[in-house]
Coordinates of C-alpha atoms and ligand atoms in Angstrom, one line a residue:
M1 CA 100.9 -103.2 -97.2
E2 CA 99.9 -102.4 -93.6
L3 CA 98.9 -99.0 -92.3
E4 CA 101.9 -99.0 -90.0
E5 CA 104.2 -98.9 -93.0
L6 CA 103.0 -95.4 -93.9
P7 CA 105.4 -92.7 -92.6
G8 CA 104.1 -91.1 -89.4
V9 CA 101.6 -93.8 -88.7
G10 CA 102.3 -95.6 -85.4
E11 CA 100.5 -98.5 -83.9
A12 CA 98.0 -96.4 -81.9
T13 CA 97.1 -94.2 -85.0
A14 CA 96.7 -97.3 -87.2
E15 CA 94.4 -98.8 -84.6
K16 CA 92.3 -95.6 -84.5
L17 CA 92.1 -95.6 -88.2
R18 CA 91.0 -99.2 -88.5
E19 CA 88.4 -98.7 -85.9
A20 CA 87.0 -95.9 -87.9
G21 CA 86.8 -98.1 -91.0
Y22 CA 90.1 -97.2 -92.7
K23 CA 91.5 -100.7 -92.8
T24 CA 93.6 -100.5 -96.0
V25 CA 96.2 -98.2 -97.5
E26 CA 93.8 -97.7 -100.3
S27 CA 91.1 -96.3 -98.1
I28 CA 93.7 -93.8 -96.8
A29 CA 94.7 -92.9 -100.3
V30 CA 91.2 -91.9 -101.2
A31 CA 90.4 -90.2 -97.9
S32 CA 90.4 -86.4 -97.4
I33 CA 92.5 -84.6 -94.9
G34 CA 89.3 -83.4 -93.2
E35 CA 87.9 -86.8 -92.4
L36 CA 91.2 -88.2 -91.2
K37 CA 91.8 -85.1 -89.0
E38 CA 88.8 -85.7 -87.0
I39 CA 89.5 -89.4 -86.4
S40 CA 93.2 -89.2 -85.8
G41 CA 93.6 -85.8 -84.2
M42 CA 96.7 -85.3 -86.3
G43 CA 97.8 -82.1 -87.9
E44 CA 97.1 -81.3 -91.6
G45 CA 100.7 -81.4 -92.6
T46 CA 101.3 -84.8 -91.2
L47 CA 98.1 -86.1 -92.7
M48 CA 99.0 -84.7 -96.1
K49 CA 102.3 -86.7 -96.0
I50 CA 100.4 -89.9 -95.0
I51 CA 97.8 -89.5 -97.7
D52 CA 100.5 -88.7 -100.3
A53 CA 102.5 -91.8 -99.3
A54 CA 99.4 -93.9 -99.6
R55 CA 98.6 -92.5 -103.0
N56 CA 102.2 -93.1 -104.2
T57 CA 101.8 -96.8 -103.4
L58 CA 98.5 -96.8 -105.3
Q59 CA 100.1 -95.4 -108.4
M60 CA 102.1 -98.6 -108.7
R61 CA 98.8 -100.5 -109.3
F62 CA 97.8 -100.5 -112.9
M63 CA 94.6 -101.7 -114.3
T64 CA 94.4 -103.7 -117.5
G65 CA 92.0 -102.5 -120.2
T66 CA 89.8 -105.5 -119.4
E67 CA 89.6 -104.4 -115.8
V68 CA 88.6 -100.9 -116.8
M69 CA 86.0 -102.4 -119.1
E70 CA 84.7 -104.5 -116.3
K71 CA 84.3 -101.4 -114.1
R72 CA 82.5 -99.6 -117.0
K73 CA 80.1 -102.5 -117.3
N74 CA 78.6 -101.3 -114.0
M75 CA 78.1 -97.8 -115.4
R76 CA 74.5 -96.8 -115.8
K77 CA 72.7 -93.8 -117.4
I78 CA 69.9 -91.6 -116.1
T79 CA 67.5 -90.1 -118.7
L80 CA 67.2 -86.3 -118.8
G81 CA 63.6 -86.5 -119.8
S82 CA 64.4 -85.3 -123.3
K83 CA 65.2 -87.8 -126.0
K84 CA 67.4 -85.2 -127.8
L85 CA 69.4 -84.5 -124.7
D86 CA 69.8 -88.2 -124.0
E87 CA 71.0 -88.8 -127.5
L88 CA 73.5 -86.0 -127.2
L89 CA 74.9 -87.7 -124.1
G90 CA 74.8 -91.2 -125.5
G91 CA 71.8 -92.2 -123.4
G92 CA 71.7 -90.0 -120.4
I93 CA 74.0 -88.8 -117.7
E94 CA 76.5 -91.5 -116.6
T95 CA 77.3 -92.9 -113.2
Q96 CA 81.0 -92.9 -112.2
A97 CA 81.2 -89.5 -113.7
I98 CA 80.7 -85.8 -113.0
T99 CA 78.5 -83.9 -115.5
E100 CA 78.7 -80.1 -115.4
L101 CA 75.8 -78.0 -116.6
F102 CA 77.0 -74.5 -117.3
G103 CA 75.2 -71.5 -118.7
E104 CA 73.7 -68.1 -117.9
F105 CA 70.8 -67.4 -115.5
G106 CA 67.6 -69.1 -116.5
S107 CA 69.2 -71.4 -119.0
G108 CA 67.7 -74.5 -117.2
K109 CA 70.5 -75.8 -114.9
T110 CA 68.3 -76.0 -111.8
Q111 CA 65.4 -77.4 -113.8
I112 CA 67.6 -80.2 -115.1
C113 CA 68.8 -81.0 -111.6
H114 CA 65.2 -81.2 -110.3
Q115 CA 64.4 -83.5 -113.3
L116 CA 67.3 -85.8 -112.6
A117 CA 66.4 -86.0 -108.9
V118 CA 63.0 -87.4 -110.1
N119 CA 64.3 -89.5 -113.0
V120 CA 67.0 -91.3 -111.0
Q121 CA 64.0 -92.9 -109.2
L122 CA 62.5 -94.4 -112.3
P123 CA 62.8 -98.1 -113.0
E124 CA 65.8 -99.1 -115.1
E125 CA 63.7 -99.9 -118.2
R126 CA 62.4 -96.3 -118.1
G127 CA 65.9 -94.8 -117.9
G128 CA 66.3 -94.5 -114.1
L129 CA 68.4 -96.4 -111.5
E130 CA 65.6 -97.0 -109.0
R131 CA 67.7 -95.2 -106.5
N132 CA 67.4 -91.9 -104.6
A133 CA 68.8 -88.4 -104.9
L134 CA 70.9 -86.1 -102.7
Y135 CA 70.4 -82.5 -103.6
I136 CA 73.0 -80.0 -102.3
D137 CA 71.3 -76.7 -102.5
T138 CA 73.5 -73.6 -102.2
E139 CA 71.2 -71.0 -103.6
N140 CA 68.0 -72.0 -101.9
T141 CA 66.4 -72.8 -105.3
F142 CA 65.2 -76.3 -104.5
R143 CA 61.4 -76.3 -105.0
P144 CA 59.4 -79.3 -103.8
E145 CA 56.4 -78.0 -105.9
R146 CA 58.5 -78.5 -109.0
I147 CA 59.4 -82.0 -108.0
I148 CA 55.7 -82.8 -107.5
Q149 CA 54.9 -81.5 -111.0
M150 CA 57.7 -83.4 -112.5
A151 CA 56.9 -86.6 -110.6
K152 CA 53.3 -86.4 -111.9
G153 CA 54.7 -85.8 -115.4
M154 CA 56.6 -89.2 -115.1
D155 CA 53.5 -91.0 -113.6
L156 CA 55.3 -91.5 -110.3
D157 CA 53.8 -91.0 -106.9
P158 CA 54.8 -87.4 -106.0
D159 CA 54.9 -88.1 -102.2
T160 CA 57.2 -91.0 -102.6
V161 CA 59.4 -89.1 -105.0
L162 CA 59.7 -86.2 -102.7
E163 CA 60.4 -88.4 -99.7
N164 CA 63.3 -90.0 -101.7
I165 CA 65.1 -86.7 -102.3
I166 CA 67.4 -85.7 -99.5
I167 CA 68.1 -82.0 -99.5
A168 CA 71.3 -80.5 -97.9
R169 CA 71.4 -76.8 -97.7
A170 CA 75.0 -75.6 -97.9
Y171 CA 75.6 -72.2 -96.3
N172 CA 79.1 -71.5 -97.5
S173 CA 81.9 -73.2 -99.5
D174 CA 83.4 -74.9 -96.4
H175 CA 80.0 -76.2 -95.4
Q176 CA 79.5 -77.5 -99.0
I177 CA 82.8 -79.4 -98.9
L178 CA 82.0 -80.8 -95.5
I179 CA 78.6 -82.1 -96.7
T180 CA 80.3 -84.1 -99.5
E181 CA 83.0 -85.4 -97.2
K182 CA 80.4 -86.7 -94.8
A183 CA 78.0 -88.0 -97.5
S184 CA 79.3 -91.6 -97.7
E185 CA 77.2 -93.0 -94.9
L186 CA 74.1 -91.3 -96.1
I187 CA 74.6 -92.5 -99.6
K188 CA 74.7 -96.1 -98.4
E189 CA 71.9 -95.7 -96.0
K190 CA 69.5 -93.9 -98.4
N191 CA 70.7 -95.7 -101.6
I192 CA 71.6 -92.5 -103.4
G193 CA 72.2 -92.8 -107.1
L194 CA 72.5 -89.1 -108.0
I195 CA 74.1 -86.2 -106.3
A196 CA 73.1 -82.7 -107.6
V197 CA 75.3 -79.8 -106.5
D198 CA 73.3 -76.7 -107.5
S199 CA 75.3 -74.5 -107.6
L200 CA 78.8 -75.8 -107.5
T201 CA 80.4 -72.5 -107.8
S202 CA 78.2 -69.8 -106.2
H203 CA 79.7 -70.0 -102.7
F204 CA 83.2 -70.3 -103.9
R205 CA 82.7 -67.2 -106.0
S206 CA 81.5 -65.1 -103.0
D207 CA 83.8 -66.6 -100.4
Y208 CA 86.9 -66.1 -102.4
T209 CA 86.7 -62.7 -104.1
G210 CA 89.6 -60.7 -105.4
R211 CA 92.6 -61.7 -107.4
G212 CA 94.7 -62.7 -104.5
M213 CA 92.3 -65.5 -103.5
L214 CA 92.0 -67.1 -106.9
A215 CA 94.6 -69.8 -106.2
D216 CA 93.0 -70.7 -102.9
R217 CA 89.6 -70.9 -104.5
Q218 CA 90.8 -73.1 -107.3
Q219 CA 92.6 -75.4 -104.9
K220 CA 89.5 -75.8 -102.7
L221 CA 87.2 -76.3 -105.7
N222 CA 89.6 -78.9 -107.1
R223 CA 89.5 -80.8 -103.8
H224 CA 85.7 -80.6 -103.7
M225 CA 85.6 -82.0 -107.3
H226 CA 87.9 -84.8 -106.3
D227 CA 85.7 -85.6 -103.3
L228 CA 82.7 -85.8 -105.7
Q229 CA 84.6 -88.0 -108.2
R230 CA 85.5 -90.3 -105.3
L231 CA 81.8 -90.7 -104.4
C232 CA 81.0 -91.4 -108.0
D233 CA 83.6 -94.2 -108.2
I234 CA 83.0 -95.8 -104.9
H235 CA 79.2 -95.8 -105.0
N236 CA 78.7 -96.1 -108.8
L237 CA 76.5 -92.9 -108.8
A238 CA 76.0 -89.9 -111.0
V239 CA 77.0 -86.4 -110.0
V240 CA 75.7 -83.3 -111.7
V241 CA 77.0 -79.9 -110.9
T242 CA 75.9 -76.5 -112.1
N243 CA 78.0 -73.4 -112.8
Q244 CA 76.5 -70.1 -113.8
V245 CA 78.4 -68.2 -116.4
M246 CA 77.6 -65.2 -118.5
A247 CA 76.5 -65.6 -122.0
R248 CA 79.0 -64.5 -124.6
P249 CA 77.8 -62.8 -127.7
D250 CA 80.9 -64.0 -129.5
F251 CA 80.1 -67.6 -128.5
F252 CA 80.3 -68.9 -132.0
F253 CA 83.7 -67.4 -132.6
G254 CA 85.3 -67.6 -129.3
D255 CA 85.9 -70.4 -126.9
P256 CA 82.6 -71.1 -125.1
T257 CA 84.4 -72.8 -122.3
A258 CA 86.3 -69.7 -121.3
P259 CA 83.4 -67.5 -120.2
I260 CA 83.5 -64.0 -118.9
G261 CA 83.9 -64.0 -115.1
G262 CA 86.5 -66.8 -115.3
H263 CA 85.8 -70.4 -115.6
V264 CA 86.5 -71.9 -112.2
V265 CA 85.8 -75.6 -112.7
G266 CA 88.4 -76.3 -115.3
H267 CA 88.4 -79.8 -116.6
S268 CA 87.7 -81.9 -113.7
S269 CA 84.2 -82.9 -114.9
T270 CA 83.9 -85.7 -117.3
F271 CA 81.0 -84.3 -119.3
R272 CA 80.3 -80.6 -119.8
I273 CA 77.1 -79.3 -121.2
Y274 CA 76.8 -75.6 -122.2
L275 CA 73.1 -74.5 -121.9
R276 CA 71.7 -71.4 -123.6
K277 CA 68.3 -69.9 -124.1
S278 CA 66.9 -69.9 -127.6
K279 CA 63.9 -68.7 -129.6
G280 CA 60.4 -69.4 -128.4
G281 CA 61.4 -70.4 -124.9
K282 CA 63.5 -73.3 -126.2
R283 CA 66.8 -74.2 -124.7
V284 CA 69.9 -75.5 -126.4
G285 CA 72.4 -77.9 -124.8
R286 CA 75.8 -78.3 -126.3
L287 CA 78.2 -81.1 -125.3
I288 CA 81.8 -79.9 -124.9
D289 CA 85.0 -81.9 -124.4
S290 CA 83.5 -85.4 -124.0
P291 CA 86.0 -88.2 -123.7
N292 CA 84.0 -90.6 -125.9
L293 CA 81.2 -88.8 -127.6
P294 CA 81.1 -86.4 -130.5
E295 CA 80.4 -82.7 -129.9
G296 CA 76.9 -81.7 -130.8
E297 CA 73.8 -79.8 -129.8
A298 CA 70.3 -80.7 -128.7
I299 CA 67.2 -78.5 -128.5
F300 CA 64.9 -79.1 -125.6
S301 CA 62.2 -77.3 -123.7
L302 CA 61.2 -76.6 -120.1
S303 CA 57.6 -77.1 -119.4
E304 CA 55.3 -77.5 -116.4
V305 CA 56.0 -81.2 -116.3
G306 CA 59.8 -80.6 -116.7
V307 CA 62.5 -81.2 -119.3
R308 CA 61.1 -82.5 -122.6
D309 CA 62.0 -82.4 -126.3
Ligands
GTP1 P1 70.4 -69.6 -112.4 O1 70.3 -70.5 -111.3 O2 69.8 -68.3 -112.2 O3 71.8 -69.5 -113.0 O4 69.5 -70.2 -113.6 P2 69.2 -71.7 -114.0 O5 70.0 -72.1 -115.2 O6 69.3 -72.6 -112.8 O7 67.7 -71.6 -114.5 P3 66.5 -72.5 -114.1 O8 66.8 -73.9 -114.3 O9 66.0 -72.0 -112.8 O10 65.5 -72.1 -115.2 C1 64.5 -71.2 -115.0 C2 63.6 -71.3 -116.2 O11 62.9 -72.5 -116.2 C3 62.5 -70.3 -116.2 O12 62.9 -69.1 -116.8 C4 61.4 -70.9 -117.0 O13 61.6 -70.7 -118.4 C5 61.6 -72.4 -116.7 N1 60.6 -72.9 -115.8 C6 60.8 -73.0 -114.4 N2 59.7 -73.5 -113.8 C7 58.8 -73.7 -114.8 C8 57.4 -74.1 -114.9 O14 56.8 -74.4 -113.9 N3 56.9 -74.2 -116.1 C9 57.5 -73.8 -117.2 N4 56.9 -73.9 -118.4 N5 58.8 -73.4 -117.2 C10 59.4 -73.3 -116.1
MG2 MG1 69.7 -72.3 -110.8

């Protein structure tokens, strides 16, 4: 199917899109309104129709189980630095998937993101991908000093490790969305194997306050998650996102995935790990809702050199 066959796409538009690298209907189907708007100069309403039409044609294309298996063969795992946590996740965090870390303040979300930004650089035999990291920092909590400590802890050259982490500060939720939309080029150029979004939700919480804005917030956040999922699929990389929630004293009786303050991410992440503080400075990670792994818990610690058993 040619681009011109999409409703609202004339010859001139199709040409513009092709020049910008959108050569197939498929590439339109997975594009976001924002990126197409800039290239085509068309209105959001029209673009929504075009993208919808492109997506509808895609839904006719089924994959066989074998094809899915083939795609999953390219899936890789990144070690978390703790054997217990790796076991819980069946070997580490997966590429082609979004892993959500949620838990209260100080539960270790940011520390794990730092650790993964280091570990993705490890050679494959040591649980890495020998690729680099993109760190989307929304709370200004990225600390190069921690990276240096963790790199040393892995016997890696700290300067190289630091150089191979690209940090993008996101100043508000729209900016955060924009960064992910624009990330494709950078991902290719810098050979990115991990994207950490720390925190996924903080800007969305402060930008969309009040009951009336909940639907808007949800919609934007869903789109952001879809953008991230698209990057995972196209570039065979791992995405880890963090989400601060308040601890629930009734955790063991209630539903841990429905935290106070409202759970805004829903179920668009593939793996969800609930983190909590435990006795003696230890941390507990609990796997929730995994498509192919049993639920369970792992105890780990945060030390000077990073995440360990
Ligand atoms: P919020 O972003 O506030 O929601 O918390 P978080 O879940 O991101 O917490 P974070 O990952 O920042 O964890 C902070 C905790 O990590 C601290 O309370 C320490 O227990 C631990 N930590 C951080 N740096 C070090 C360090 O250099 N040495 C040791 N031993 N522990 C550290
Ligand atoms: Mg944090």
